Amino acid sequence: MKSYITTPIYYVNGSPHIGHAFTSVMADILKRNREALGYELMLSTGVDEHGQKNQEAAEDKGMSVTDYLDMRCTEFRNVFDKLDVTYDYFVRTSREGHKQAVAGMEQSIFDKDLIVKKNYTGIYCKGCEEFKKESDLTEDGQCALHPTMKVEQTDETNYFLKMEPFRERLLQHIADNPDWIQPEAFRNELTKMLSEPLDDLCISRPKARVTLGIELPFDQDFVTYVWFDALANYLTNIGWPDDAGYEAWWAECEHLIGKDILKPHGVYWPIMLMAAGLPLPKKLSVHSHWTGAGGVKMSKSIGNVVDPIEVIEKLGVDALRWYLARHMRADSDSQISVEFITQSYNTELGNKIGNLLSRAAKFSKARFDGKLPAPGALTAEDEAIRKAVVDATTGMGEWINLADIPARLQAIITVADEMNNYFAEQAPWDLIKNEETRERCQTVIYVTLDSLRVVMEALLQVIPGSAGKALKMLNAPEIATPWKPELDRLKGDSDLGEIETLFPRVQ
Ligand code: ME8
């Protein structure tokens, strides 16, 4: 069983930001989920190195294009490493093999007479790297997504891919495969985009304007349009066209994308694939955006930008991973700020999970000779909390869709509340005082720590560093694959590891 998960490849005209961190972390969570289920995984993430805005960013820094791209590439890799994103393949579109494969794809489509050369007059947004229609622009004539970048009037001869011959077929594919694009709101949006005839897609840029790109195989005065080049990464990463192994991965490919790039992934890419005679990806999982507090777009001038590295340095990587996973919404925007992240870290991870672990584990070590005691007979309360923990974590042992992530974590937080109530009600600190209730105390401690072990095993998919540490403290055995919540895997009367505070409180 294979699963191939992709993230967008990010433009390198600036440093990696929270949006980039987000999609790659979600991809990593889905990867860890599939791995827990026993799948063989391929996760690709990386950078989109061509196009006009990257070229201009290098010029602005006064660097050679190659040095600039290398610098940014290292920066993105470092951030993903710090985020514990376990990518299997880091994409660079400047790679020679990628460039040759893209040119091959273009030539094959050209040979089918699906690419035409013509003059085009229109408006170009460098931010989107796309031609715009008047109707796409704001009242003052700018791109709604990149209002400060200033659209440009262009009058150029270019090469265009015919799109309209494939529109009906794509609509049919969406109708026949209702899960092909999720969530539903974006399926509807895509269907709407496809409800009217499609303009031909400009797939070239004259070298007179843009040099940073892949030369067209059939006309050396042009480079390939950055989107045509970038989208093809999903195939070239897995060895298309030469490596026979690519087909098995491609058949299981799921793209994770933000709503801003729905059109390239929902319209251009499937049509490019159809034109090249290739099958479509298995799935397109779309998410909405993060905004600053109050729903305001993040911007340097407002000062509400959340920098992933600053958050990691202040609160640790798992505070960030947790917030992103727990508070994301696939079909509506969500808000993020350092304050919100701190709050969710302190109250959810710290108070509800970390504290219970350190209280119960420290108590156990202090009162039972450094050990986890063996349980006695279980009461109805013990059985109830154990069942609740299994129920709440079962979802992490099943296939998770991007949009499901927050609900699965909400279930864990709810059960953590119940575990805290159980612990408070059973009051092991009272039970230890009498010889007659000592065994009952052992049982409560065992049930609490074994339940926490189940929770931590489930959380390995989301906050692997902290959950791994917790499992070490508990001296838990290796987890089995496929994973599912299983009780009583901690051995009674066994040594506990060193207990540290998992989520130290941050003001
Ligand atoms: O579009 N909230 O690159 P890009 C959540 N190179 N996610 C966000 C976000 C936000 N506020 N802002 C950005 C490109 N993202 C192309 C892609 S793929 C073949 C080529 C994330 O650097 C989200 O995943 O503009 C979005 O789709 C992506 O970053 C855009 O990154």
GROMACS .gro file of N, CA, C and O in nm, residues 355-356 358-364 367-368 419-435 437-438 440-442 444-445 448:
model
  144
  355ASN      N    1   0.047   1.848   3.233
  355ASN     CA    2   0.038   1.850   3.380
  355ASN      C    3  -0.008   1.717   3.436
  355ASN      O    4   0.044   1.671   3.538
  356LEU      N    5  -0.106   1.659   3.373
  356LEU     CA    6  -0.158   1.531   3.423
  356LEU      C    7  -0.047   1.426   3.417
  356LEU      O    8  -0.027   1.350   3.512
  358SER      N    9   0.281   1.480   3.424
  358SER     CA   10   0.387   1.495   3.524
  358SER      C   11   0.336   1.471   3.665
  358SER      O   12   0.406   1.410   3.746
  359ARG      N   13   0.211   1.511   3.693
  359ARG     CA   14   0.159   1.485   3.828
  359ARG      C   15   0.151   1.335   3.855
  359ARG      O   16   0.199   1.285   3.958
  360ALA      N   17   0.089   1.263   3.763
  360ALA     CA   18   0.068   1.119   3.785
  360ALA      C   19   0.202   1.044   3.786
  360ALA      O   20   0.225   0.957   3.870
  361ALA      N   21   0.290   1.082   3.693
  361ALA     CA   22   0.417   1.008   3.684
  361ALA      C   23   0.508   1.039   3.804
  361ALA      O   24   0.573   0.951   3.859
  362LYS      N   25   0.510   1.166   3.845
  362LYS     CA   26   0.594   1.202   3.960
  362LYS      C   27   0.542   1.136   4.088
  362LYS      O   28   0.620   1.087   4.170
  363PHE      N   29   0.411   1.136   4.101
  363PHE     CA   30   0.349   1.071   4.217
  363PHE      C   31   0.387   0.923   4.220
  363PHE      O   32   0.428   0.867   4.323
  364SER      N   33   0.376   0.861   4.104
  364SER     CA   34   0.406   0.718   4.094
  364SER      C   35   0.551   0.690   4.133
  364SER      O   36   0.581   0.601   4.213
  367ARG      N   37   0.599   0.755   4.516
  367ARG     CA   38   0.530   0.667   4.610
  367ARG      C   39   0.552   0.519   4.585
  367ARG      O   40   0.521   0.436   4.669
  368PHE      N   41   0.596   0.485   4.465
  368PHE     CA   42   0.611   0.342   4.434
  368PHE      C   43   0.753   0.310   4.391
  368PHE      O   44   0.776   0.237   4.293
  419MET      N   45  -1.006   1.270   3.165
  419MET     CA   46  -0.899   1.202   3.240
  419MET      C   47  -0.861   1.285   3.363
  419MET      O   48  -0.834   1.229   3.470
  420ASN      N   49  -0.858   1.417   3.345
  420ASN     CA   50  -0.827   1.504   3.459
  420ASN      C   51  -0.935   1.492   3.567
  420ASN      O   52  -0.904   1.486   3.686
  421ASN      N   53  -1.061   1.486   3.523
  421ASN     CA   54  -1.171   1.470   3.620
  421ASN      C   55  -1.159   1.337   3.693
  421ASN      O   56  -1.176   1.331   3.815
  422TYR      N   57  -1.131   1.234   3.618
  422TYR     CA   58  -1.115   1.101   3.678
  422TYR      C   59  -1.006   1.105   3.785
  422TYR      O   60  -1.024   1.059   3.898
  423PHE      N   61  -0.895   1.164   3.749
  423PHE     CA   62  -0.780   1.168   3.841
  423PHE      C   63  -0.815   1.246   3.968
  423PHE      O   64  -0.785   1.204   4.079
  424ALA      N   65  -0.883   1.359   3.947
  424ALA     CA   66  -0.921   1.441   4.063
  424ALA      C   67  -1.022   1.368   4.151
  424ALA      O   68  -1.012   1.370   4.275
  425GLU      N   69  -1.118   1.302   4.089
  425GLU     CA   70  -1.221   1.232   4.166
  425GLU      C   71  -1.165   1.111   4.240
  425GLU      O   72  -1.203   1.082   4.354
  426GLN      N   73  -1.076   1.039   4.176
  426GLN     CA   74  -1.019   0.920   4.241
  426GLN      C   75  -0.921   0.959   4.352
  426GLN      O   76  -0.898   0.881   4.444
  427ALA      N   77  -0.863   1.076   4.340
  427ALA     CA   78  -0.773   1.132   4.442
  427ALA      C   79  -0.671   1.030   4.496
  427ALA      O   80  -0.675   0.993   4.613
  428PRO      N   81  -0.578   0.990   4.414
  428PRO     CA   82  -0.479   0.890   4.458
  428PRO      C   83  -0.400   0.935   4.581
  428PRO      O   84  -0.356   0.852   4.659
  429TRP      N   85  -0.384   1.068   4.597
  429TRP     CA   86  -0.310   1.119   4.715
  429TRP      C   87  -0.381   1.085   4.847
  429TRP      O   88  -0.315   1.073   4.949
  430ASP      N   89  -0.513   1.066   4.841
  430ASP     CA   90  -0.585   1.019   4.962
  430ASP      C   91  -0.574   0.867   4.974
  430ASP      O   92  -0.554   0.813   5.083
  431LEU      N   93  -0.588   0.802   4.860
  431LEU     CA   94  -0.587   0.654   4.861
  431LEU      C   95  -0.456   0.598   4.915
  431LEU      O   96  -0.453   0.492   4.977
  432ILE      N   97  -0.347   0.671   4.893
  432ILE     CA   98  -0.215   0.620   4.934
  432ILE      C   99  -0.200   0.620   5.087
  432ILE      O  100  -0.116   0.549   5.142
  433LYS      N  101  -0.287   0.699   5.151
  433LYS     CA  102  -0.267   0.717   5.295
  433LYS      C  103  -0.301   0.592   5.377
  433LYS      O  104  -0.251   0.576   5.488
  434ASN      N  105  -0.390   0.509   5.325
  434ASN     CA  106  -0.431   0.390   5.399
  434ASN      C  107  -0.384   0.263   5.333
  434ASN      O  108  -0.393   0.251   5.210
  435GLU      N  109  -0.343   0.170   5.416
  435GLU     CA  110  -0.298   0.042   5.360
  435GLU      C  111  -0.411  -0.026   5.282
  435GLU      O  112  -0.387  -0.084   5.175
  437THR      N  113  -0.645   0.105   5.106
  437THR     CA  114  -0.676   0.163   4.974
  437THR      C  115  -0.550   0.176   4.886
  437THR      O  116  -0.554   0.235   4.778
  438ARG      N  117  -0.442   0.121   4.934
  438ARG     CA  118  -0.317   0.133   4.858
  438ARG      C  119  -0.328   0.066   4.719
  438ARG      O  120  -0.282   0.121   4.619
  440ARG      N  121  -0.594   0.023   4.547
  440ARG     CA  122  -0.681   0.108   4.465
  440ARG      C  123  -0.600   0.225   4.407
  440ARG      O  124  -0.616   0.263   4.291
  441CYS      N  125  -0.511   0.278   4.489
  441CYS     CA  126  -0.423   0.387   4.443
  441CYS      C  127  -0.337   0.338   4.326
  441CYS      O  128  -0.323   0.408   4.224
  442GLN      N  129  -0.283   0.220   4.340
  442GLN     CA  130  -0.201   0.162   4.231
  442GLN      C  131  -0.281   0.156   4.101
  442GLN      O  132  -0.231   0.191   3.994
  444VAL      N  133  -0.545   0.331   4.010
  444VAL     CA  134  -0.574   0.464   3.954
  444VAL      C  135  -0.451   0.518   3.881
  444VAL      O  136  -0.461   0.572   3.770
  445ILE      N  137  -0.335   0.502   3.942
  445ILE     CA  138  -0.213   0.552   3.877
  445ILE      C  139  -0.186   0.474   3.748
  445ILE      O  140  -0.154   0.532   3.644
  448THR      N  141  -0.440   0.579   3.481
  448THR     CA  142  -0.411   0.714   3.431
  448THR      C  143  -0.291   0.713   3.336
  448THR      O  144  -0.297   0.767   3.225
   0.00000   0.00000   0.00000
